[in-house]
Amino acid sequence: MQSKYGVAPCPSHYTSAVDMLGRAGQLEEAFELAEEAQLEGNDALLLWNSLLSACRTHKRLDLATMAGQRVSEFSNQQDVAAGLVVMSNAYVSAGQIDNAAAVRSSMRLRGIRKDPGCSWIEVKDTPYVFYAGAISCAGAWAGEVVMLLDELESKMRERGYRGRLGSARVSDAHEDDEEEGKGVMVGVHSEILALAFGLLVVPKGMTIRVMKNLRMCSDCHEVFKLISGIVEREFVVRDLNRFHHFKMGSCSCNDYW
């Protein structure tokens, strides 16, 4: 790059290149470039978190473990927490529950905690904030939210959905927990509640827009895709990583985020 174009690579160049290689599944090349970059501070943390997510997506637990070790060396609590949760989730996906528990235990010992998860939706200039499992956040609409979720779950099962809305799910105990440290996730995640509320109060034909302060978990992402096809409406979610545009059963991120 420097010899051909006279441009010295900066941290964003390295991070973008590592991200592209990761998306293409060329993880060994991405890992070599990450080491070659020799970045420091938050630039390095961003790079290694990007590579860690790619390793998890492509189910390369060996490289994910090494990237996770690099992430754990930093002191930026919130960004380190996000990376270590990804590492824990990778272990869960691989069936290595003991290793996942060890990562969580290490986080607790170091005092590393993620911000509590929440999602919000704006209706007629009024924001409505939702937390995991807190049906009461829907106020007078709470009963209708529960009934709508039951109805949607039934329709999703007809389309092959195997998750469980509105109940404790063992698979979600380590999946981007919104209620840190409770062992199992009780109730639906905050973005699902915000979506159900939006389906009730946002006029048909209008796009439902949800904001979330954490990364969407894979189950919620699948739920949003399924519901977009069932109700034939468009949803836009802005999570910690990116914008997701759900339409007719698919997402603009192509399941990579």
XYZ file of C-alpha atoms in Angstrom:
257
model
C 0.000 0.000 0.000
C 2.758 2.407 0.914
C 5.118 1.342 -1.872
C 2.425 1.425 -4.577
C 0.261 4.367 -3.525
C 2.468 6.272 -1.120
C -0.103 5.905 1.655
C 1.004 4.735 5.083
C -1.593 2.350 6.576
C -3.387 3.724 9.629
C -5.297 1.737 12.293
C -8.600 1.994 10.407
C -6.971 0.490 7.299
C -5.807 -2.527 9.277
C -9.149 -2.961 11.030
C -11.084 -2.722 7.753
C -8.789 -5.242 6.075
C -9.074 -7.670 8.996
C -12.857 -7.273 8.939
C -13.034 -7.982 5.189
C -10.809 -11.043 5.485
C -12.925 -12.248 8.397
C -16.146 -11.846 6.441
C -14.611 -13.842 3.591
C -13.664 -16.635 5.982
C -9.926 -16.108 5.452
C -9.272 -16.182 9.166
C -5.633 -17.276 9.158
C -4.772 -14.349 6.877
C -6.830 -12.028 9.073
C -5.001 -13.249 12.185
C -1.592 -12.760 10.580
C -2.520 -9.220 9.536
C -3.826 -8.424 13.019
C -0.508 -9.469 14.539
C 1.458 -7.618 11.869
C -0.465 -4.391 12.550
C 0.951 -4.092 16.089
C -1.732 -1.598 17.076
C -2.114 -0.303 20.607
C -4.887 0.857 22.916
C -8.474 1.101 21.689
C -7.386 0.678 18.054
C -5.976 -2.747 18.884
C -9.014 -3.670 20.970
C -11.373 -2.805 18.096
C -9.297 -4.893 15.692
C -9.170 -7.975 17.924
C -12.876 -7.732 18.759
C -13.645 -7.663 15.036
C -11.522 -10.747 14.448
C -13.030 -12.516 17.452
C -16.549 -12.002 16.091
C -15.491 -13.357 12.697
C -13.958 -16.452 14.302
C -17.183 -17.103 16.190
C -19.306 -16.631 13.065
C -17.184 -19.117 11.118
C -16.978 -21.493 14.101
C -13.172 -21.368 14.377
C -12.911 -21.868 18.108
C -9.132 -22.284 17.999
C -8.575 -18.819 16.560
C -11.424 -17.365 18.605
C -9.658 -18.508 21.774
C -6.426 -16.785 20.761
C -8.250 -13.593 19.760
C -10.197 -13.708 23.023
C -6.953 -13.911 24.975
C -5.730 -10.772 23.213
C -8.981 -8.958 24.047
C -8.748 -9.930 27.716
C -5.379 -8.168 28.015
C -6.922 -4.706 27.634
C -8.321 -2.502 30.370
C -11.257 -0.802 28.595
C -13.976 -2.445 30.689
C -16.981 -2.120 28.394
C -15.264 -3.115 25.133
C -13.437 -5.964 26.866
C -16.763 -7.137 28.291
C -18.338 -7.219 24.828
C -15.456 -9.292 23.470
C -15.414 -11.733 26.367
C -19.166 -12.287 26.040
C -18.583 -13.163 22.374
C -15.885 -15.584 23.523
C -18.239 -17.125 26.068
C -20.942 -17.481 23.419
C -18.480 -19.187 21.086
C -17.765 -21.788 23.762
C -21.498 -22.302 24.338
C -22.089 -22.810 20.610
C -19.333 -25.435 20.614
C -20.854 -27.202 23.619
C -17.957 -26.244 25.897
C -20.096 -25.023 28.770
C -17.309 -25.299 31.350
C -15.043 -23.010 29.327
C -17.899 -20.537 28.877
C -18.490 -20.541 32.623
C -14.775 -19.980 33.209
C -14.852 -16.870 31.010
C -17.860 -15.512 32.913
C -16.201 -16.291 36.232
C -13.063 -14.451 35.134
C -15.186 -11.424 34.198
C -16.788 -11.378 37.630
C -13.439 -11.689 39.400
C -12.082 -8.747 37.396
C -15.223 -6.708 37.974
C -15.998 -6.593 34.257
C -19.688 -6.102 33.566
C -21.657 -5.150 30.498
C -24.144 -2.325 30.594
C -27.682 -3.633 31.245
C -29.430 -4.360 27.971
C -32.313 -2.178 26.883
C -34.173 -1.258 23.717
C -36.352 1.689 22.903
C -38.854 2.770 20.295
C -40.254 6.221 19.622
C -43.968 6.679 18.969
C -45.382 10.151 18.301
C -42.224 11.800 19.680
C -42.435 9.772 22.902
C -39.684 7.205 23.669
C -40.659 3.871 25.244
C -37.833 1.912 26.884
C -37.921 -1.872 27.385
C -35.806 -4.255 29.455
C -35.480 -8.027 29.162
C -38.512 -9.840 30.492
C -40.119 -6.632 31.804
C -43.559 -6.873 30.239
C -44.659 -4.043 32.533
C -42.631 -1.632 30.379
C -45.492 -1.828 27.879
C -47.824 -0.220 30.429
C -51.486 -0.569 29.526
C -50.471 -2.571 26.452
C -48.766 -5.324 28.492
C -51.580 -7.859 28.166
C -51.845 -7.344 24.425
C -48.069 -7.651 24.048
C -48.164 -11.071 25.750
C -51.039 -12.269 23.566
C -49.329 -11.024 20.411
C -46.080 -12.791 21.302
C -47.973 -16.044 21.900
C -49.674 -15.702 18.526
C -46.428 -14.901 16.729
C -44.603 -17.772 18.417
C -47.224 -20.203 17.138
C -46.845 -18.890 13.600
C -43.057 -18.969 13.828
C -43.147 -22.618 14.865
C -45.047 -23.366 11.680
C -42.026 -21.932 9.870
C -39.512 -24.047 11.771
C -38.695 -21.851 14.764
C -37.390 -23.917 17.698
C -36.749 -21.229 20.307
C -39.041 -20.296 23.193
C -40.424 -16.816 23.665
C -41.377 -15.647 27.128
C -39.706 -18.394 29.171
C -36.327 -19.380 30.583
C -34.064 -20.540 27.770
C -30.872 -22.383 28.659
C -29.292 -21.468 25.311
C -29.723 -17.795 26.145
C -28.034 -18.023 29.528
C -24.780 -16.996 27.870
C -26.076 -15.309 24.737
C -25.406 -11.589 25.144
C -27.132 -11.621 28.534
C -29.305 -8.614 29.231
C -29.650 -9.531 32.882
C -26.040 -10.078 33.821
C -25.220 -12.719 36.382
C -28.639 -14.362 36.694
C -27.584 -17.667 35.173
C -30.592 -18.080 32.897
C -32.516 -15.588 30.860
C -36.098 -15.261 32.008
C -38.451 -13.682 29.490
C -37.874 -12.285 26.056
C -35.091 -9.885 25.225
C -35.794 -6.168 25.202
C -35.865 -5.718 21.421
C -38.581 -8.374 21.064
C -40.765 -6.526 23.567
C -40.129 -3.247 21.750
C -41.051 -4.880 18.449
C -44.286 -6.362 19.802
C -45.224 -2.978 21.238
C -44.438 -1.350 17.907
C -46.621 -3.816 16.029
C -49.514 -2.779 18.252
C -49.105 0.995 18.165
C -47.260 1.902 14.945
C -49.712 2.256 12.030
C -49.588 -0.459 9.385
C -47.443 0.459 6.426
C -44.932 2.351 8.551
C -41.479 0.966 9.270
C -40.925 0.004 12.916
C -37.590 1.322 14.207
C -35.947 -0.075 17.333
C -32.726 1.005 19.029
C -30.679 -1.321 21.250
C -27.611 -0.585 23.346
C -26.115 -4.082 22.922
C -25.524 -6.464 20.043
C -28.585 -8.458 18.978
C -28.272 -12.120 19.880
C -28.661 -14.704 17.117
C -32.056 -15.897 18.375
C -33.584 -12.411 18.405
C -32.147 -11.791 14.946
C -33.880 -14.927 13.684
C -37.135 -13.890 15.377
C -37.076 -10.483 13.692
C -36.554 -12.117 10.300
C -39.407 -14.548 10.802
C -41.839 -11.935 12.089
C -41.030 -9.566 9.215
C -42.206 -12.278 6.838
C -45.249 -13.234 8.901
C -46.667 -9.725 9.299
C -45.214 -8.428 6.012
C -43.729 -5.318 7.585
C -40.282 -3.759 7.592
C -38.214 -3.319 10.745
C -35.018 -1.366 11.277
C -32.885 -2.146 14.319
C -29.817 -0.202 15.343
C -27.784 -2.359 17.703
C -24.264 -1.916 19.061
C -22.685 -3.077 15.797
C -24.807 -1.847 12.905
C -28.177 -1.163 11.339
C -30.324 -4.191 10.490
C -33.072 -3.801 7.893
C -35.516 -6.708 8.140
C -37.868 -7.308 5.243
C -39.854 -10.382 4.153
C -37.852 -12.848 6.214
C -34.346 -11.574 5.519
C -31.923 -9.010 6.920
C -29.641 -6.546 5.185
C -26.647 -7.839 7.158
C -26.941 -11.282 5.537
C -26.625 -12.782 9.030
C -23.170 -11.324 9.635
C -22.941 -8.719 12.371
